[in-house]
Coordinates of C-alpha atoms in Angstrom, one line a residue:
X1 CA -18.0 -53.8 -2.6
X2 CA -21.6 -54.3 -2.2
X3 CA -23.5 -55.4 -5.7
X4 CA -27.3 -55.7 -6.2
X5 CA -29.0 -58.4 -8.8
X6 CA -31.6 -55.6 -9.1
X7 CA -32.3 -51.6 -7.7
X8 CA -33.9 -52.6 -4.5
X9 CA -32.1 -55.3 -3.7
X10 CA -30.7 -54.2 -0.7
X11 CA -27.1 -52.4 -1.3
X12 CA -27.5 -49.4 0.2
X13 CA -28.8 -51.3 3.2
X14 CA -26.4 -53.5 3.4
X15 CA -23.3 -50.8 2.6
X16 CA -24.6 -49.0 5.3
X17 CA -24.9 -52.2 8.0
X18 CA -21.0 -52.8 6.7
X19 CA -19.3 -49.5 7.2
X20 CA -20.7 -49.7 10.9
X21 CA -20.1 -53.1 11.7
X22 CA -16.3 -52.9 10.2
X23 CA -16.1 -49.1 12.6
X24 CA -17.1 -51.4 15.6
X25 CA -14.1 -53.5 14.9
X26 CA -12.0 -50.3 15.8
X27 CA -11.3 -49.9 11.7
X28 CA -11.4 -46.4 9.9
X29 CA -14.2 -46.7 8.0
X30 CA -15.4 -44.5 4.2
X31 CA -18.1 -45.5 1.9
X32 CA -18.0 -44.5 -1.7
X33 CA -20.6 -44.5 -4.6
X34 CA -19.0 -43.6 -7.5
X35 CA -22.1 -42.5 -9.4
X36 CA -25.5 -42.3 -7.7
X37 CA -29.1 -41.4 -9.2
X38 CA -31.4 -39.5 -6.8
X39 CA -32.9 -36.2 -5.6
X40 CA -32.1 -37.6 -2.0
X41 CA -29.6 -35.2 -1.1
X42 CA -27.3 -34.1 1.4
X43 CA -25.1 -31.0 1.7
X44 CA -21.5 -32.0 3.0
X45 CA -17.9 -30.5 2.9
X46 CA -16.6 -30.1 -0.6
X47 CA -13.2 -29.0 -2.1
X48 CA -11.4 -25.8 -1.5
X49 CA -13.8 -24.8 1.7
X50 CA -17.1 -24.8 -0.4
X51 CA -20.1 -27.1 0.5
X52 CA -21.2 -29.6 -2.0
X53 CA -23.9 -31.9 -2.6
X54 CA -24.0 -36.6 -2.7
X55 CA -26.5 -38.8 -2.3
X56 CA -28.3 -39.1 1.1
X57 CA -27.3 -43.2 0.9
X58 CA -23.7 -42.1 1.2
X59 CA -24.5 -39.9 3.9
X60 CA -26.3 -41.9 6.3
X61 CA -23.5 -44.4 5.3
X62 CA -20.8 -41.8 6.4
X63 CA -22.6 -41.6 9.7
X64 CA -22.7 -44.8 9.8
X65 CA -19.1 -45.3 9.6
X66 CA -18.6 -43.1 12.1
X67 CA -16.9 -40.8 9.7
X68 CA -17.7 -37.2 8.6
X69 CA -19.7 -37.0 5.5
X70 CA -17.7 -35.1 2.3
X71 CA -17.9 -34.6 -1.5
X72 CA -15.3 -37.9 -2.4
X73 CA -17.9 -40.2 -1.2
X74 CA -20.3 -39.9 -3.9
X75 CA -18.2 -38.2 -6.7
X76 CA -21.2 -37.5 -9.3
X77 CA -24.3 -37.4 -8.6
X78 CA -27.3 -37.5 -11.4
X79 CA -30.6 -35.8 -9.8
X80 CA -33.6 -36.3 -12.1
X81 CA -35.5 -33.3 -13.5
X82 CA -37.4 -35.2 -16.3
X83 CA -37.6 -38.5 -17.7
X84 CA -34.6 -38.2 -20.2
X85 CA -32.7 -35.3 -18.3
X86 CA -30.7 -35.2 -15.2
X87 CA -28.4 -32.3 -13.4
X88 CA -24.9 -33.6 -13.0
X89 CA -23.4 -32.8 -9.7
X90 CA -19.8 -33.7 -9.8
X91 CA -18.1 -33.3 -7.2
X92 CA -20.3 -31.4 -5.4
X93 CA -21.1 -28.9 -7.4
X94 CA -23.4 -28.5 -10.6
X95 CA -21.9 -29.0 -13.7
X96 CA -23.7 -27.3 -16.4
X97 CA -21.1 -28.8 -19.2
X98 CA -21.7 -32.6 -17.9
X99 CA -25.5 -32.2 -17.9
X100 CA -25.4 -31.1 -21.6
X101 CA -23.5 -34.0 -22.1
X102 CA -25.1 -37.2 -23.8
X103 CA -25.1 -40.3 -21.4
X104 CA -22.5 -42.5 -22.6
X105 CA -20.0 -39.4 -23.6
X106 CA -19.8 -38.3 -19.8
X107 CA -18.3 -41.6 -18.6
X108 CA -14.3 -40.7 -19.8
X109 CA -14.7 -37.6 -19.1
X110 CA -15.9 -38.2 -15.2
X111 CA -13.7 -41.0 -14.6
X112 CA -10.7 -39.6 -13.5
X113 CA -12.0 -38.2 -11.0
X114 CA -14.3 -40.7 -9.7
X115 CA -11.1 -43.0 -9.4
X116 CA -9.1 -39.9 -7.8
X117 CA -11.7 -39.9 -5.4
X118 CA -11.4 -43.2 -4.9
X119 CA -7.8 -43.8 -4.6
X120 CA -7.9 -40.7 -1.9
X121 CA -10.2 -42.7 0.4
X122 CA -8.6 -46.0 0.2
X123 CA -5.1 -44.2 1.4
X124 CA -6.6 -42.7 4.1
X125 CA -8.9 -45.5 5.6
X126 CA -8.7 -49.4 6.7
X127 CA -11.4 -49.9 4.8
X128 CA -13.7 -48.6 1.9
X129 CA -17.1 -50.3 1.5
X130 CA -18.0 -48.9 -2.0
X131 CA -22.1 -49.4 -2.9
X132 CA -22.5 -50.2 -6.9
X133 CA -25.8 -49.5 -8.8
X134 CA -28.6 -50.9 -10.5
X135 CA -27.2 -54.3 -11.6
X136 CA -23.6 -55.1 -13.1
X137 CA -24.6 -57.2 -15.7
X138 CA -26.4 -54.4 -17.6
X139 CA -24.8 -55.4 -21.0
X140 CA -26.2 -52.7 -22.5
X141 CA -24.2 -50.0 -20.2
X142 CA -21.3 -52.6 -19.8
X143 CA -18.6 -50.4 -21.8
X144 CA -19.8 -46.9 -20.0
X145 CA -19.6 -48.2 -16.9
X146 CA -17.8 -46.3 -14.3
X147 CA -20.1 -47.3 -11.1
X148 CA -19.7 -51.1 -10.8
X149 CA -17.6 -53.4 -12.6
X150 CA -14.7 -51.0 -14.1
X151 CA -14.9 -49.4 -10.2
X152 CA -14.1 -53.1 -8.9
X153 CA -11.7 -54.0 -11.1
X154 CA -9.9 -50.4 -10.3
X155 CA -9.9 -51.2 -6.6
X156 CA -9.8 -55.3 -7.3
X157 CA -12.6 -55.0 -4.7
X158 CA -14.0 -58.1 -2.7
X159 CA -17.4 -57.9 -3.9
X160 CA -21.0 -59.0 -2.7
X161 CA -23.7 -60.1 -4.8
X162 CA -27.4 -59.2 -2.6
X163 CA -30.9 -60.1 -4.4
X164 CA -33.9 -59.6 -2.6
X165 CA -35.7 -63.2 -1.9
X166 CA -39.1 -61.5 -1.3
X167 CA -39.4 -61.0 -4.6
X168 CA -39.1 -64.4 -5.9
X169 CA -36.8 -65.9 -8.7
X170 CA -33.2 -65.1 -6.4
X171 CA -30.9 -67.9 -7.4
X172 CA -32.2 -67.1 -11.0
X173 CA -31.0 -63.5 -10.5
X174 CA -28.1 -64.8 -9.0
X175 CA -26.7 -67.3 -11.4
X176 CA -27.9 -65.0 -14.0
X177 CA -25.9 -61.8 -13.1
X178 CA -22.9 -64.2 -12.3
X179 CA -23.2 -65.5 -16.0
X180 CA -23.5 -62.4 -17.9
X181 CA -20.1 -61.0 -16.3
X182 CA -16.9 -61.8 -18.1
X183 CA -14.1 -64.0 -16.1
X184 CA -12.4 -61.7 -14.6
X185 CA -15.1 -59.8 -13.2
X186 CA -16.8 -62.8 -11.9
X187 CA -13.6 -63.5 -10.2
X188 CA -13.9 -60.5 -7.7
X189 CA -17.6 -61.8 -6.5
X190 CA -16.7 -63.6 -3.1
X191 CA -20.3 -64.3 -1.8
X192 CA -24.0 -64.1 -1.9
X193 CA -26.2 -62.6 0.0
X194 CA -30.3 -63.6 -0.1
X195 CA -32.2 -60.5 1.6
X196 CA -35.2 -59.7 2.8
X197 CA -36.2 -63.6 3.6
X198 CA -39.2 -64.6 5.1
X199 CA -39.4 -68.2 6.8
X200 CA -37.7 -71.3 7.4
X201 CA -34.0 -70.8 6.1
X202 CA -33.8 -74.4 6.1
X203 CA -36.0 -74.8 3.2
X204 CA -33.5 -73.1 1.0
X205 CA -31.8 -76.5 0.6
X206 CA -30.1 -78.0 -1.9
X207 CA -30.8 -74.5 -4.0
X208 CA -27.8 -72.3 -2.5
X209 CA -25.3 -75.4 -2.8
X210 CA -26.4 -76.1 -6.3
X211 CA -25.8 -72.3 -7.2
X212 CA -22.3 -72.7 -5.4
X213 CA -21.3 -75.8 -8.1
X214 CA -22.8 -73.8 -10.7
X215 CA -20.9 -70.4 -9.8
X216 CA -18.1 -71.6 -7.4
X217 CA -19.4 -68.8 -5.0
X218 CA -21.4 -69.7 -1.5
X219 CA -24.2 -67.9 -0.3
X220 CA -22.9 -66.2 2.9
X221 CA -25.6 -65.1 3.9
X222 CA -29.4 -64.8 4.6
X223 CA -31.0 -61.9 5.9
X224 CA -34.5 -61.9 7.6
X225 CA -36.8 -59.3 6.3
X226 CA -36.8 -56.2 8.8
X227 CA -39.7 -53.7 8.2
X228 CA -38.5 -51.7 10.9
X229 CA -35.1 -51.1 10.9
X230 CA -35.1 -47.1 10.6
X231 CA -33.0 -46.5 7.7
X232 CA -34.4 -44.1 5.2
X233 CA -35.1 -46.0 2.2
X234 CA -33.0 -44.6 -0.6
X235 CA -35.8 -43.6 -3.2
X236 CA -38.0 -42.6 0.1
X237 CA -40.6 -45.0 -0.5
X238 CA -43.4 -45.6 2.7
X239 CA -44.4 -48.8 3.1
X240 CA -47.6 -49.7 5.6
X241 CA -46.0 -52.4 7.1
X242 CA -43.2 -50.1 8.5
X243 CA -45.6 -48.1 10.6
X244 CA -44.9 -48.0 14.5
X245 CA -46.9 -49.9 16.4
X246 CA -50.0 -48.0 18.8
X247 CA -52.6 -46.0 18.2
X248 CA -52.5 -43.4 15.5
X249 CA -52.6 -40.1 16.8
X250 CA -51.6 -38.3 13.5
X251 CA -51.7 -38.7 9.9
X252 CA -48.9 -37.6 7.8
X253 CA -50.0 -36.7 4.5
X254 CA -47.0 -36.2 2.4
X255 CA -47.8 -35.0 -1.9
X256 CA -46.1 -37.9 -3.9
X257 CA -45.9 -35.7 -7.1
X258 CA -43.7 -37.0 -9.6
X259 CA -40.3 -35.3 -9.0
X260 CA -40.2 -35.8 -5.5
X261 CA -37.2 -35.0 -3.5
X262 CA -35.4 -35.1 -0.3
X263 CA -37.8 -37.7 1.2
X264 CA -35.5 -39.4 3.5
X265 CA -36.1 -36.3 5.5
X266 CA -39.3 -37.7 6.9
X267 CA -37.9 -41.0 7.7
X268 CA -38.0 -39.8 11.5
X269 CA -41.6 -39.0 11.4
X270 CA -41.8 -43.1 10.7
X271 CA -40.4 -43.8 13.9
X272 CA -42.6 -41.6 16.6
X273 CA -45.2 -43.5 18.3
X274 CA -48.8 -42.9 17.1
X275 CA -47.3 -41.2 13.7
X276 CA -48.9 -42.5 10.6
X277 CA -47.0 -41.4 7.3
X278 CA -48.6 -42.2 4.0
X279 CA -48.5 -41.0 0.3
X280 CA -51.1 -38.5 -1.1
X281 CA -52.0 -39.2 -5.0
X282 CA -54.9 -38.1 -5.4
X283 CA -57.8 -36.1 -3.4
X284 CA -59.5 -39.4 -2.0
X285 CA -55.9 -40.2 -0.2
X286 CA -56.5 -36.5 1.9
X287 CA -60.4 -36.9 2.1
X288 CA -60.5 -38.9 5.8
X289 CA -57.9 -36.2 7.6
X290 CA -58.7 -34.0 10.7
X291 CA -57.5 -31.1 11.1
X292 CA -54.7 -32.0 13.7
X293 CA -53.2 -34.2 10.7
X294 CA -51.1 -32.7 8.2
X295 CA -50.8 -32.5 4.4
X296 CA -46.9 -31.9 3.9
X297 CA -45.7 -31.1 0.6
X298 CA -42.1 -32.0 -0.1
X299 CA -39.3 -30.9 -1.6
X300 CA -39.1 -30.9 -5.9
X301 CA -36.6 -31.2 -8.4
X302 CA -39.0 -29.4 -10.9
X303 CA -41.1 -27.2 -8.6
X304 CA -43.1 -25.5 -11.9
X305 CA -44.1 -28.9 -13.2
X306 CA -44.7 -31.1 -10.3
X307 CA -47.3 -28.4 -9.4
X308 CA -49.1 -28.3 -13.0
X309 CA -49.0 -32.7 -12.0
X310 CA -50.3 -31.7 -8.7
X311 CA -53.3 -29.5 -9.9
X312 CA -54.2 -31.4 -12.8
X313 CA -55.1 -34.6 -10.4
X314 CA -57.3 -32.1 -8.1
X315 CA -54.8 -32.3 -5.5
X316 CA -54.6 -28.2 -5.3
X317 CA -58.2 -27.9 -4.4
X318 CA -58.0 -30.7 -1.6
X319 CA -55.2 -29.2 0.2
X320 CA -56.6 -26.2 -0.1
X321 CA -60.4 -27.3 1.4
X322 CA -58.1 -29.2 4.5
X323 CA -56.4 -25.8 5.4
X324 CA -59.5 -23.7 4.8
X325 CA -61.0 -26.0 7.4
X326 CA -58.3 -25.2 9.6
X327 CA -56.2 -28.0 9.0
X328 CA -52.4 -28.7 9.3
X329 CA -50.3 -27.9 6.1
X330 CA -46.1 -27.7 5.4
X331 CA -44.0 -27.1 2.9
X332 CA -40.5 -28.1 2.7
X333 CA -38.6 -26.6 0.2
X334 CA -39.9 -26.5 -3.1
X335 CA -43.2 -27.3 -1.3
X336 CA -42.7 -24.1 0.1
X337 CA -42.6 -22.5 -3.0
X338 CA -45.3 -23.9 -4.2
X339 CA -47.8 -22.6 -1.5
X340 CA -47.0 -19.1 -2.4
X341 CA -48.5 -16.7 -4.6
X342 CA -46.2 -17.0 -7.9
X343 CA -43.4 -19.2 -9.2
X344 CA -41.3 -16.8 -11.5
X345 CA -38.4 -17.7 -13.7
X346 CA -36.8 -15.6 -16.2
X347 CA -33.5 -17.7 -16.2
X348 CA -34.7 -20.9 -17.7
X349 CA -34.4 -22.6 -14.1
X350 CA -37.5 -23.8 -13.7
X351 CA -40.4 -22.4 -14.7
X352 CA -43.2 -19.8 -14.0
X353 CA -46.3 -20.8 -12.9
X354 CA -49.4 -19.2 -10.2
X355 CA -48.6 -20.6 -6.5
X356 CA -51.6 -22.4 -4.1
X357 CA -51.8 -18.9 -2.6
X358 CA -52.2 -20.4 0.7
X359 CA -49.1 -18.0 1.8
X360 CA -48.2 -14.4 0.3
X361 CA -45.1 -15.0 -1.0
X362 CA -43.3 -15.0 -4.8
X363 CA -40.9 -17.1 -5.5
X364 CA -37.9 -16.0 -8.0
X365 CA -35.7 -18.9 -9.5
X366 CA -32.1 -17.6 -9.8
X367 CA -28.6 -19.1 -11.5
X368 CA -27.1 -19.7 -8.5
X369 CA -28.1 -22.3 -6.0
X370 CA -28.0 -21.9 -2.6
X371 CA -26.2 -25.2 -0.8
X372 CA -25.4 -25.0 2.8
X373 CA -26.2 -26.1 6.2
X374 CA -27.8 -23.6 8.3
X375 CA -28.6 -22.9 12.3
X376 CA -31.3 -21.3 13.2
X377 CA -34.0 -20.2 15.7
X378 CA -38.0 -19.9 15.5
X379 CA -39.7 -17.1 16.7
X380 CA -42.7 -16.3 17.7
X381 CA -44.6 -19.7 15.7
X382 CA -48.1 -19.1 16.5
X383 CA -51.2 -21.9 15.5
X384 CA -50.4 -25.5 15.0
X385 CA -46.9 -24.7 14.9
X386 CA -46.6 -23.1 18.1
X387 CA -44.9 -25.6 19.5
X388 CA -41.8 -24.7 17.1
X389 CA -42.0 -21.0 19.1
X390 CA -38.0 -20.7 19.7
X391 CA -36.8 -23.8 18.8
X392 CA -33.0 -23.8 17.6
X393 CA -32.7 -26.5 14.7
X394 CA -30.3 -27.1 12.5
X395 CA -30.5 -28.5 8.8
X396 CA -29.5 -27.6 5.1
X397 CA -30.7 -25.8 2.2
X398 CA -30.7 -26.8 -1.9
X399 CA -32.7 -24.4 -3.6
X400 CA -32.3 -22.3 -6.7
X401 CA -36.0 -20.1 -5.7
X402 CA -35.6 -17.2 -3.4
X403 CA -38.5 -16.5 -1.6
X404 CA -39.8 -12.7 -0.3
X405 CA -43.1 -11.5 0.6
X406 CA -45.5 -10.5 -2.2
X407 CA -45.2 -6.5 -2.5
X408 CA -49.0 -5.7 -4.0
X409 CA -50.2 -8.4 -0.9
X410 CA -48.4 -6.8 1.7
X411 CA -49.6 -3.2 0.5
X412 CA -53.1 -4.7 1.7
X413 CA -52.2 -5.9 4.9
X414 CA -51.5 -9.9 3.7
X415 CA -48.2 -10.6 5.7
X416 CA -46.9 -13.9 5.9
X417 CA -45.2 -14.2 9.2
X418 CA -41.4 -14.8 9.1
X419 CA -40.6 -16.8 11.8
X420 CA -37.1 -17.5 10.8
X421 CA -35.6 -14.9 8.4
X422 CA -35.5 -15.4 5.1
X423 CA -36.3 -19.5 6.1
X424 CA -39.7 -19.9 7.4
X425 CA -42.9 -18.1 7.4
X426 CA -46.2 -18.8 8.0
X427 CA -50.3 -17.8 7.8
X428 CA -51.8 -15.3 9.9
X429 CA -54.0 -18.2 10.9
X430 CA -51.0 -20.3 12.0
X431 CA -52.2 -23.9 10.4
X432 CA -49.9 -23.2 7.3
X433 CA -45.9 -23.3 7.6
X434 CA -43.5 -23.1 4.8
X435 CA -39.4 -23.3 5.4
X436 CA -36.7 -24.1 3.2
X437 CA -34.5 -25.8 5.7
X438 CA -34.5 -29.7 5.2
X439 CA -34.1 -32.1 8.1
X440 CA -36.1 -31.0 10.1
X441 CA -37.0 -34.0 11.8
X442 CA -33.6 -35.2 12.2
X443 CA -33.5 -32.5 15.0
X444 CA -34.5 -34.2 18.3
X445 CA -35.7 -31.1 19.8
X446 CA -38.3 -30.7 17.0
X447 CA -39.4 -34.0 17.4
X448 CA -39.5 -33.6 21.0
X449 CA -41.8 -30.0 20.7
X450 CA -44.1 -31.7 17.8
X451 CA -44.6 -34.9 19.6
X452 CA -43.4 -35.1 23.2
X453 CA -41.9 -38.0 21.6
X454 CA -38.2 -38.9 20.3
X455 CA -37.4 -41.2 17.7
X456 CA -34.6 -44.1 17.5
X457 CA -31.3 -42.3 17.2
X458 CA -29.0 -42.8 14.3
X459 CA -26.1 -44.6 16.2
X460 CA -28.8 -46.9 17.9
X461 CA -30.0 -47.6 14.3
X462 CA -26.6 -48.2 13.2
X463 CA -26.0 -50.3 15.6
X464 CA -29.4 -52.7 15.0
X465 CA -28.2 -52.5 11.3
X466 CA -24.9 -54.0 12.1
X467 CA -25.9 -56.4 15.0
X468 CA -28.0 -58.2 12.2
X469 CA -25.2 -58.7 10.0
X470 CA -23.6 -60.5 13.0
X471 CA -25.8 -63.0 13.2
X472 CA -26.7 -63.6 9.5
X473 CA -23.2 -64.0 7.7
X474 CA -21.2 -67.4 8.2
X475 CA -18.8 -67.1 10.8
X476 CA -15.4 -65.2 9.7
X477 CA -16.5 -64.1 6.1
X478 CA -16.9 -60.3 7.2
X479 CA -13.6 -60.6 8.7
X480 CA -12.1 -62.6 5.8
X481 CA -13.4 -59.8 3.4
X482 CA -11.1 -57.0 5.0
X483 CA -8.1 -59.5 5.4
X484 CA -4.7 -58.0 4.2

């Protein structure tokens, strides 16, 4: 089991890099979260045929581990809507009784099945690498817990301990998290791990010694900091220093609003040659782009009110003066919706609200949510997009909006162009492109039609992930951690 000092630490990194260094040694392979917090999703196989939702983390990491992504993996699943209130997936599907539930009162009722889930993998597989959250000495949440310490002691898990050095006070976060544990929880932690390190490793001495006569556990290992390494970062956050090298040929654009989702999406875009990807807050952030770049507005988990965010910082009118110039503009999703005429809700989904109006389509929010992986084909793309022009591409769909033309606009002749039913459409112009399919970029023959350029696969990402672990753990620890 893979702990974290803090969030960001590295665990979902470092889960990851296990489950395909442990599937290179010829072992069956799962990774499990038993709780994760994110609008980072991914549709996957769920009980009784029906397709179900888990973090994106445990995705990759089922990938990863060579092993095909599913429901048991990541057994709830909290996605944010507001800053007190989350929708409880559980067990792929959305649970309407949990997400009335208060905080601490869903634990007992969730945990049977998070350790059902749990037991299932660990009979079927060599090895589970299970990813924990936050921090395990979070007193406060100590006797809720059902995501790192009660999940170790269920599996009496061989557990990791990663801080991130970059940030400064590790062995402090270390020693500390050790200390606040009880006995028999500190017990089960079998290592260390210092990440993200920058430097001389030899200038660490005496400190990882003195935390081992402290603690009783070594530091096993020391990970360099890798800026490049491909992953998605969980939470989807862009960081300059991750750009590929070359000229810049493109700027990616992509509306940061608050409720964000689905970012990992875009991770590919970070590995093309001469792609630039960078966070829009405000107008200022889209003042300098051409109009071969693109302003992309993602996916939401509240579509009505990261809209009224977007428009009250001016955003609305800056993405609308870079397509009126003819420039580049798509939205994924709930950013799909949002370039539409109308947002309207009578359920109590979402909300209603007027659209950007830079498509003529109406968006109506219904009860049911759509949740499945989808094939397709473009057809006839025109504009910036033409390159799409019969593309097959395959992705996946979480939406509760479904999206038509707008009736009174199409009685005047304003057609959006539907250049994958029900999916995609776009502007009679061709510079504006709206589709509901997610993943788009994972698909090498997009990349290939955008860009002429393909991106680092997966497996070869895997693979650098896992080669690094090779060469910064002491010699037989990985081995010794999966010993009978």
């Amino acid at each position: 089991m893979v702990l974290g000092t803090t969030s960001g630490a590295g665990k979902s990194w470092l889960t990851t890099a296990l489950c395909r260094y442990y599937s290179n040694q010829g072992l069956k392979v799962a990774p499990f979260k038993a709780q994760n917090m994110s609008n980072n999703a991914r549709v996957v196989p769920g009980l009784a045929g029906v397709m179900g939702e888990i973090g994106s983390a445990q995705y990759f990491q089922a990938l990863a581990a060579r092993a095909e992504p599913e429901v048991r993996m990541n057994p709830l699943l909290l996605k944010p809507e507001a800053d007190t209130h989350s929708q409880v997936v559980l067990m792929g599907q959305v649970s309407a009784e949990l997400t009335a539930m208060p905080w601490r009162g869903r634990s007992e009722k969730v945990w049977p099945q998070i350790a059902a889930a749990l037991d299932a993998l660990r009979a079927e597989n060599d090895v589970v690498v299970i990813e924990g959250a936050g921090s395990p000495a979070e007193i406060n949440l100590h006797a809720s817990d059902i995501v790192n310490m009660r999940v170790a002691r269920h599996a009496d898990a061989r557990c990791l301990l990663v801080t991130d050095i970059d940030r400064g006070g590790a062995f402090a976060h270390l020693y500390g998290t050790w200390a606040l544990l009880p006995e028999d929880e500190r017990a089960l932690i079998q290592g260390f791990v210092l990440n993200k390190f920058r430097g001389d490793a030899s200038l660490l001495a005496p400190a990882p010694q003195m935390l081992q006569d402290l603690t009783g556990v070594p530091t096993v290992a020391t990970i360099p900091m890798q800026w490049r390494h491909g992953l998605p970062e969980e939470d989807g956050v862009f960081d300059d220093r991750t750009l590929s090298a070359g000229a810049v040929h493109t700027t990616v654009a992509v509306i940061a609003y608050p409720r964000i989702s689905n970012l990992d999406e875009f991770q590919p875009l970070k590995n093309v040659p001469g792609v630039r990807l960078i966070w829009a807050r405000s107008p200022a952030d889209l003042a300098g782009l051409k109009p071969p770049d693109w302003v992309v507005l993602p996916g939401s988990k509240s579509t009505a009110a990261d809209l009224a965010w977007l428009r009250a910082q001016g955003l609305d009118q800056a993405i609308a003066h870079h397509a009126g110039q003819g420039g580049t503009v798509l939205g994924v999703c709930g950013g799909l919706q949002m370039l539409g005429e109308a947002l309207i809700d009578t359920a109590g989904i979402d909300g209603n609200a007027p659209g950007l109006g830079l498509l003529p389509l109406v968006t109506t929010f219904e009860v049911a949510k759509t949740v499945q992986r989808t094939q397709a084909q473009f057809g006839a793309v025109l504009g910036a997009w033409a390159a799409l022009a019969g593309v097959s591409v395959t992705g996946y769909e979480i939406h509760h909006g479904q999206t038509a033309q707008h009736p009174a606009m199409a009685a005047k002749g304003d057609v959006a162009r539907e250049v994958i039913p029900g999916i995609a459409w776009q502007n009679a112009a061709g510079n504006v492109l709206g589709v509901y399919l997610h993943g788009l970029f994972e698909d090498a023959a997009v990349l290939h039609a955008l860009f002429g350029a393909q991106a680092p696969t997966l497996d070869s990402v895997f693979d650098g992930l896992a080669g690094f672990l090779g060469t910064s753990f002491t010699p037989g620890v990985l081995d010794a951690l999966v010993a009978p």
